Amino acid sequence: MMTSNERLGDFNINKEELPKHIAIIMDGNGRWAKKRNLPRTLGHRSGINALRDIIKTASNIDVNHLSLYAFSTENWKRPQQEVTALMKLLIEYLKKEVKELHKNNVRINTIGDITKFPPEAQEEIHQAKELTKNNMGLTVNIALNYGSRDEITRGVKDICRKVANKELCIEDINESFIAEYLDTYNIPDPDLLIRTGGEYRLSNFLMWQLAYTELWFADTYWPDFNGEDLLKAISDFQNRQRRFGAI
Ligand code: FPP
């Protein structure tokens, strides 16, 4: 097997300029399954294999944060059977794989409002976070019942409560202050957003945080996306010129 350094060489990646935070919209599980005449839930299950490979690759090359859109605030509109299958898959994934992630120094974090999740899922999430909280390697932020508009709405309500209680003056509210009221308060903004599955939209993912992020789209359905594709995205990212609004 190739070492991560050799693989970086293959893709002409500069180790000194890696994106510190990569966000991914893992799209196309349903279509991957449909193409094979399989139930959609099997597409999600195959998505776990891609997830494993991407976490391993990101972890090997010293990316600090990986944010993964696993369940959006809109995904509740899917058939009950698919929602239940996704919850079960999350529980199964955490039960089976957290120990290995922990061994690899990965820290598990979540963004989104998980209080709407079944108690068993909440418990597994809690345990995964507790077990891995002191790990200093890759942080994996799993977005669960996450939507940017919901996140911003929750943050605005928290801020308004403070103003109403006279704990805060309106004049003290600025951009970095607002960022502290988002689920990502301790996470740097993504440098690179990847969306698989051939669609070109943000779907309510990290819309505040993506203001200056480089966007990279792949037609590949998520279950077929692998570590080499991630390295290709990083290599393309390194050829972009980021100006953050300056010239
Ligand atoms: C989008 O594909 C994918 C999802 C809504 C779920 C993503 C979940 C996984 C990759 C696996 C579960 C993750 C964890 C952390 C256990 P889609 O269903 O919208 O695909 P389609 O656009 O082809 O229908």
Coordinates of C-alpha atoms and ligand atoms in Angstrom, one line a residue:
M1 CA 0.0 0.0 0.0
M2 CA 1.2 3.5 -0.8
T3 CA 2.1 5.8 2.1
S4 CA 0.2 9.1 2.3
N5 CA 3.4 11.0 1.2
E6 CA 3.7 9.0 -2.0
R7 CA 0.1 9.6 -2.7
L8 CA 0.5 13.3 -2.2
G9 CA 3.4 13.2 -4.7
D10 CA 1.1 11.4 -7.3
F11 CA -1.3 14.3 -7.0
N12 CA 1.2 17.0 -6.9
I13 CA 0.0 18.3 -3.5
N14 CA 2.0 20.7 -1.5
K15 CA 1.9 19.5 2.1
E16 CA 2.5 23.0 3.5
E17 CA -0.7 24.4 1.9
L18 CA -3.3 21.8 2.7
P19 CA -6.9 23.0 3.3
K20 CA -7.3 23.0 7.1
H21 CA -11.0 22.5 6.9
I22 CA -12.8 20.5 4.2
A23 CA -16.6 20.4 4.1
I24 CA -18.5 17.7 2.1
I25 CA -22.0 17.3 0.8
M26 CA -22.2 13.6 0.3
D27 CA -24.8 13.4 -2.4
G28 CA -25.9 10.7 -4.8
N29 CA -26.5 7.6 -2.5
G30 CA -30.1 7.2 -3.8
R31 CA -29.1 7.4 -7.5
W32 CA -26.2 5.1 -6.9
A33 CA -28.6 2.5 -5.6
K34 CA -31.3 3.2 -8.3
K35 CA -28.7 2.6 -11.0
R36 CA -28.1 -0.9 -9.6
N37 CA -31.8 -1.6 -8.9
L38 CA -31.2 -1.6 -5.2
P39 CA -33.2 0.1 -2.4
R40 CA -32.1 3.6 -1.6
T41 CA -31.1 2.5 1.9
L42 CA -28.4 0.3 0.4
G43 CA -27.0 3.4 -1.3
H44 CA -26.7 5.0 2.1
R45 CA -25.1 1.9 3.5
S46 CA -22.5 1.9 0.7
G47 CA -21.9 5.6 1.5
I48 CA -20.4 4.4 4.7
N49 CA -17.5 2.8 2.8
A50 CA -16.8 6.1 1.1
L51 CA -17.0 7.9 4.4
R52 CA -14.4 5.5 5.9
D53 CA -12.0 6.0 3.0
I54 CA -12.3 9.8 3.1
I55 CA -11.8 10.0 6.9
K56 CA -8.8 7.8 6.6
T57 CA -7.3 9.9 3.8
A58 CA -8.0 13.2 5.4
S59 CA -6.6 12.0 8.7
N60 CA -3.4 10.7 7.0
I61 CA -2.6 14.0 5.4
D62 CA -3.2 16.2 8.4
V63 CA -6.3 18.1 7.5
N64 CA -7.7 19.5 10.8
H65 CA -11.4 19.5 10.2
L66 CA -13.7 17.5 8.0
S67 CA -17.4 18.5 8.0
L68 CA -19.9 16.0 6.6
Y69 CA -23.5 16.7 5.7
A70 CA -25.1 13.5 6.9
F71 CA -28.7 14.6 7.7
S72 CA -30.3 17.9 7.0
T73 CA -33.2 19.7 8.6
E74 CA -35.0 19.0 5.3
N75 CA -34.3 15.3 5.3
W76 CA -37.2 14.7 7.7
K77 CA -39.4 15.1 4.6
R78 CA -38.2 11.8 3.2
P79 CA -40.3 8.6 3.6
Q80 CA -40.4 7.5 7.3
Q81 CA -38.7 4.2 6.3
E82 CA -35.7 6.0 4.8
V83 CA -35.4 8.4 7.8
T84 CA -35.5 5.4 10.2
A85 CA -32.9 3.5 8.1
L86 CA -30.6 6.6 8.2
M87 CA -30.9 6.8 12.0
K88 CA -30.2 3.1 12.3
L89 CA -27.2 3.4 10.1
L90 CA -25.8 6.3 12.2
I91 CA -26.2 4.2 15.4
E92 CA -24.6 1.2 13.8
Y93 CA -21.7 3.2 12.3
L94 CA -20.9 4.8 15.7
K95 CA -21.2 1.5 17.6
K96 CA -18.9 -0.3 15.1
E97 CA -16.4 2.3 14.2
V98 CA -15.8 4.8 16.9
K99 CA -13.2 2.7 18.7
E100 CA -11.1 2.5 15.5
L101 CA -11.5 6.3 14.9
H102 CA -10.4 6.9 18.5
K103 CA -7.3 4.7 18.0
N104 CA -6.5 6.9 15.0
N105 CA -6.7 10.1 17.2
V106 CA -9.9 11.3 15.4
R107 CA -12.2 13.6 17.4
I108 CA -15.9 13.3 16.7
N109 CA -18.1 16.4 16.9
T110 CA -21.5 17.2 15.6
I111 CA -23.2 20.3 14.3
G112 CA -27.0 20.7 14.1
D113 CA -29.8 20.1 16.7
I114 CA -29.6 16.5 17.7
T115 CA -32.3 16.8 20.3
K116 CA -34.9 15.7 17.7
F117 CA -33.0 12.4 17.1
P118 CA -34.1 9.2 18.8
P119 CA -32.6 8.8 22.3
E120 CA -30.5 5.8 21.3
A121 CA -28.8 7.9 18.5
Q122 CA -28.3 10.8 20.9
E123 CA -26.7 8.4 23.4
E124 CA -24.3 7.0 20.8
I125 CA -23.4 10.5 19.6
H126 CA -22.8 11.6 23.2
Q127 CA -20.5 8.6 23.9
A128 CA -18.5 9.1 20.7
K129 CA -17.9 12.7 21.6
E130 CA -16.9 11.9 25.1
L131 CA -14.5 9.1 24.1
T132 CA -12.8 11.2 21.5
K133 CA -12.9 14.6 23.0
N134 CA -9.2 14.9 23.9
N135 CA -8.0 13.6 20.5
M136 CA -5.7 16.0 18.7
G137 CA -5.9 14.5 15.2
L138 CA -8.6 15.1 12.6
T139 CA -11.9 16.5 13.9
V140 CA -14.9 15.0 12.1
N141 CA -17.9 17.3 12.3
I142 CA -21.0 15.3 11.5
A143 CA -23.9 17.5 10.5
L144 CA -27.0 16.0 11.9
N145 CA -30.4 17.7 11.7
Y146 CA -28.4 20.6 10.4
G147 CA -29.5 23.4 8.2
S148 CA -27.8 26.8 8.0
R149 CA -31.1 28.7 8.3
D150 CA -32.0 26.8 11.4
E151 CA -28.5 27.3 12.9
I152 CA -28.7 31.1 12.2
T153 CA -32.2 31.3 13.6
R154 CA -31.1 29.5 16.8
G155 CA -28.1 31.8 17.1
V156 CA -30.2 35.0 16.5
K157 CA -32.7 33.9 19.3
D158 CA -29.8 33.3 21.7
I159 CA -28.4 36.8 20.9
C160 CA -31.9 38.4 21.3
R161 CA -32.3 36.8 24.7
K162 CA -29.1 38.3 25.9
V163 CA -30.1 41.7 24.6
A164 CA -33.5 41.4 26.2
N165 CA -31.8 40.5 29.5
K166 CA -29.5 43.5 29.1
E167 CA -26.5 41.2 29.1
L168 CA -25.5 42.6 25.7
C169 CA -25.6 45.9 23.8
I170 CA -26.7 45.8 20.2
E171 CA -23.6 47.9 19.3
D172 CA -21.4 45.1 20.4
I173 CA -22.8 42.7 17.8
N174 CA -20.4 42.2 14.9
E175 CA -19.5 39.4 12.4
S176 CA -17.1 37.5 14.7
F177 CA -19.6 37.8 17.5
I178 CA -22.4 36.2 15.4
A179 CA -20.0 33.4 14.4
E180 CA -19.7 32.5 18.1
Y181 CA -23.4 31.9 18.2
L182 CA -23.3 29.3 15.4
D183 CA -22.7 25.5 15.9
T184 CA -19.3 26.0 14.4
Y185 CA -18.2 28.6 17.0
N186 CA -14.8 26.9 17.6
I187 CA -14.2 25.7 14.0
P188 CA -12.4 27.7 11.3
D189 CA -14.4 28.4 8.1
P190 CA -14.0 25.7 5.4
D191 CA -11.3 26.3 2.8
L192 CA -12.8 23.8 0.4
L193 CA -16.3 22.5 -0.1
I194 CA -16.8 19.3 -2.1
R195 CA -20.2 18.2 -3.4
T196 CA -20.6 14.9 -5.1
G197 CA -23.6 13.6 -7.1
G198 CA -23.5 16.2 -10.0
E199 CA -25.7 18.9 -8.4
Y200 CA -24.5 22.5 -8.1
R201 CA -26.0 23.9 -5.0
L202 CA -25.4 24.4 -1.2
S203 CA -28.6 22.9 0.0
N204 CA -28.6 24.9 3.3
F205 CA -25.1 23.7 4.3
L206 CA -22.8 26.1 6.2
M207 CA -24.0 29.1 4.2
W208 CA -22.5 31.7 6.6
Q209 CA -19.2 29.8 6.9
L210 CA -18.8 29.2 3.2
A211 CA -18.6 32.9 2.3
Y212 CA -15.0 32.6 0.9
T213 CA -14.7 28.9 0.5
E214 CA -13.5 27.3 -2.8
L215 CA -16.3 25.1 -4.3
W216 CA -15.5 21.8 -6.0
F217 CA -18.1 19.6 -7.6
A218 CA -17.9 16.0 -8.8
D219 CA -20.4 14.0 -10.9
T220 CA -19.4 10.9 -9.0
Y221 CA -22.1 9.5 -6.7
W222 CA -21.0 9.5 -3.1
P223 CA -20.6 5.7 -2.6
D224 CA -18.0 5.8 -5.5
F225 CA -16.1 8.7 -4.1
N226 CA -12.7 7.7 -2.7
G227 CA -9.5 9.0 -1.2
E228 CA -7.9 9.6 -4.6
D229 CA -10.9 11.8 -5.6
L230 CA -10.3 13.8 -2.4
L231 CA -6.6 14.2 -3.2
K232 CA -7.6 15.4 -6.7
A233 CA -10.0 18.0 -5.2
I234 CA -7.2 19.2 -2.9
S235 CA -4.7 19.4 -5.8
D236 CA -7.3 21.5 -7.8
F237 CA -7.8 23.7 -4.7
Q238 CA -4.1 24.4 -4.5
N239 CA -4.2 25.7 -8.0
R240 CA -6.9 28.3 -7.2
Q241 CA -6.1 31.8 -6.2
R242 CA -7.9 32.9 -3.1
R243 CA -8.3 36.7 -2.8
F244 CA -10.9 37.0 -0.1
G245 CA -12.4 40.1 -1.9
A246 CA -9.0 41.8 -2.3
I247 CA -7.2 42.1 -5.7
Ligands
FPP1 C1 -27.6 12.3 0.1 O1 -27.8 11.3 -0.9 C2 -27.1 11.6 1.3 C3 -27.8 11.7 2.5 C4 -29.0 12.4 2.7 C5 -27.3 10.9 3.6 C6 -25.8 10.9 3.7 C7 -25.5 9.7 4.6 C8 -24.4 8.9 4.4 C9 -23.3 9.1 3.5 C10 -24.3 7.7 5.3 C11 -24.7 7.9 6.7 C12 -23.8 8.8 7.4 C13 -23.4 8.5 8.7 C14 -22.5 9.5 9.4 C15 -23.8 7.3 9.4 P1 -29.3 11.2 -1.5 O2 -30.0 10.2 -0.8 O3 -29.9 12.6 -1.5 O4 -29.0 10.8 -3.0 P2 -29.8 11.1 -4.3 O5 -29.7 12.6 -4.5 O6 -29.2 10.3 -5.3 O7 -31.3 10.7 -4.0

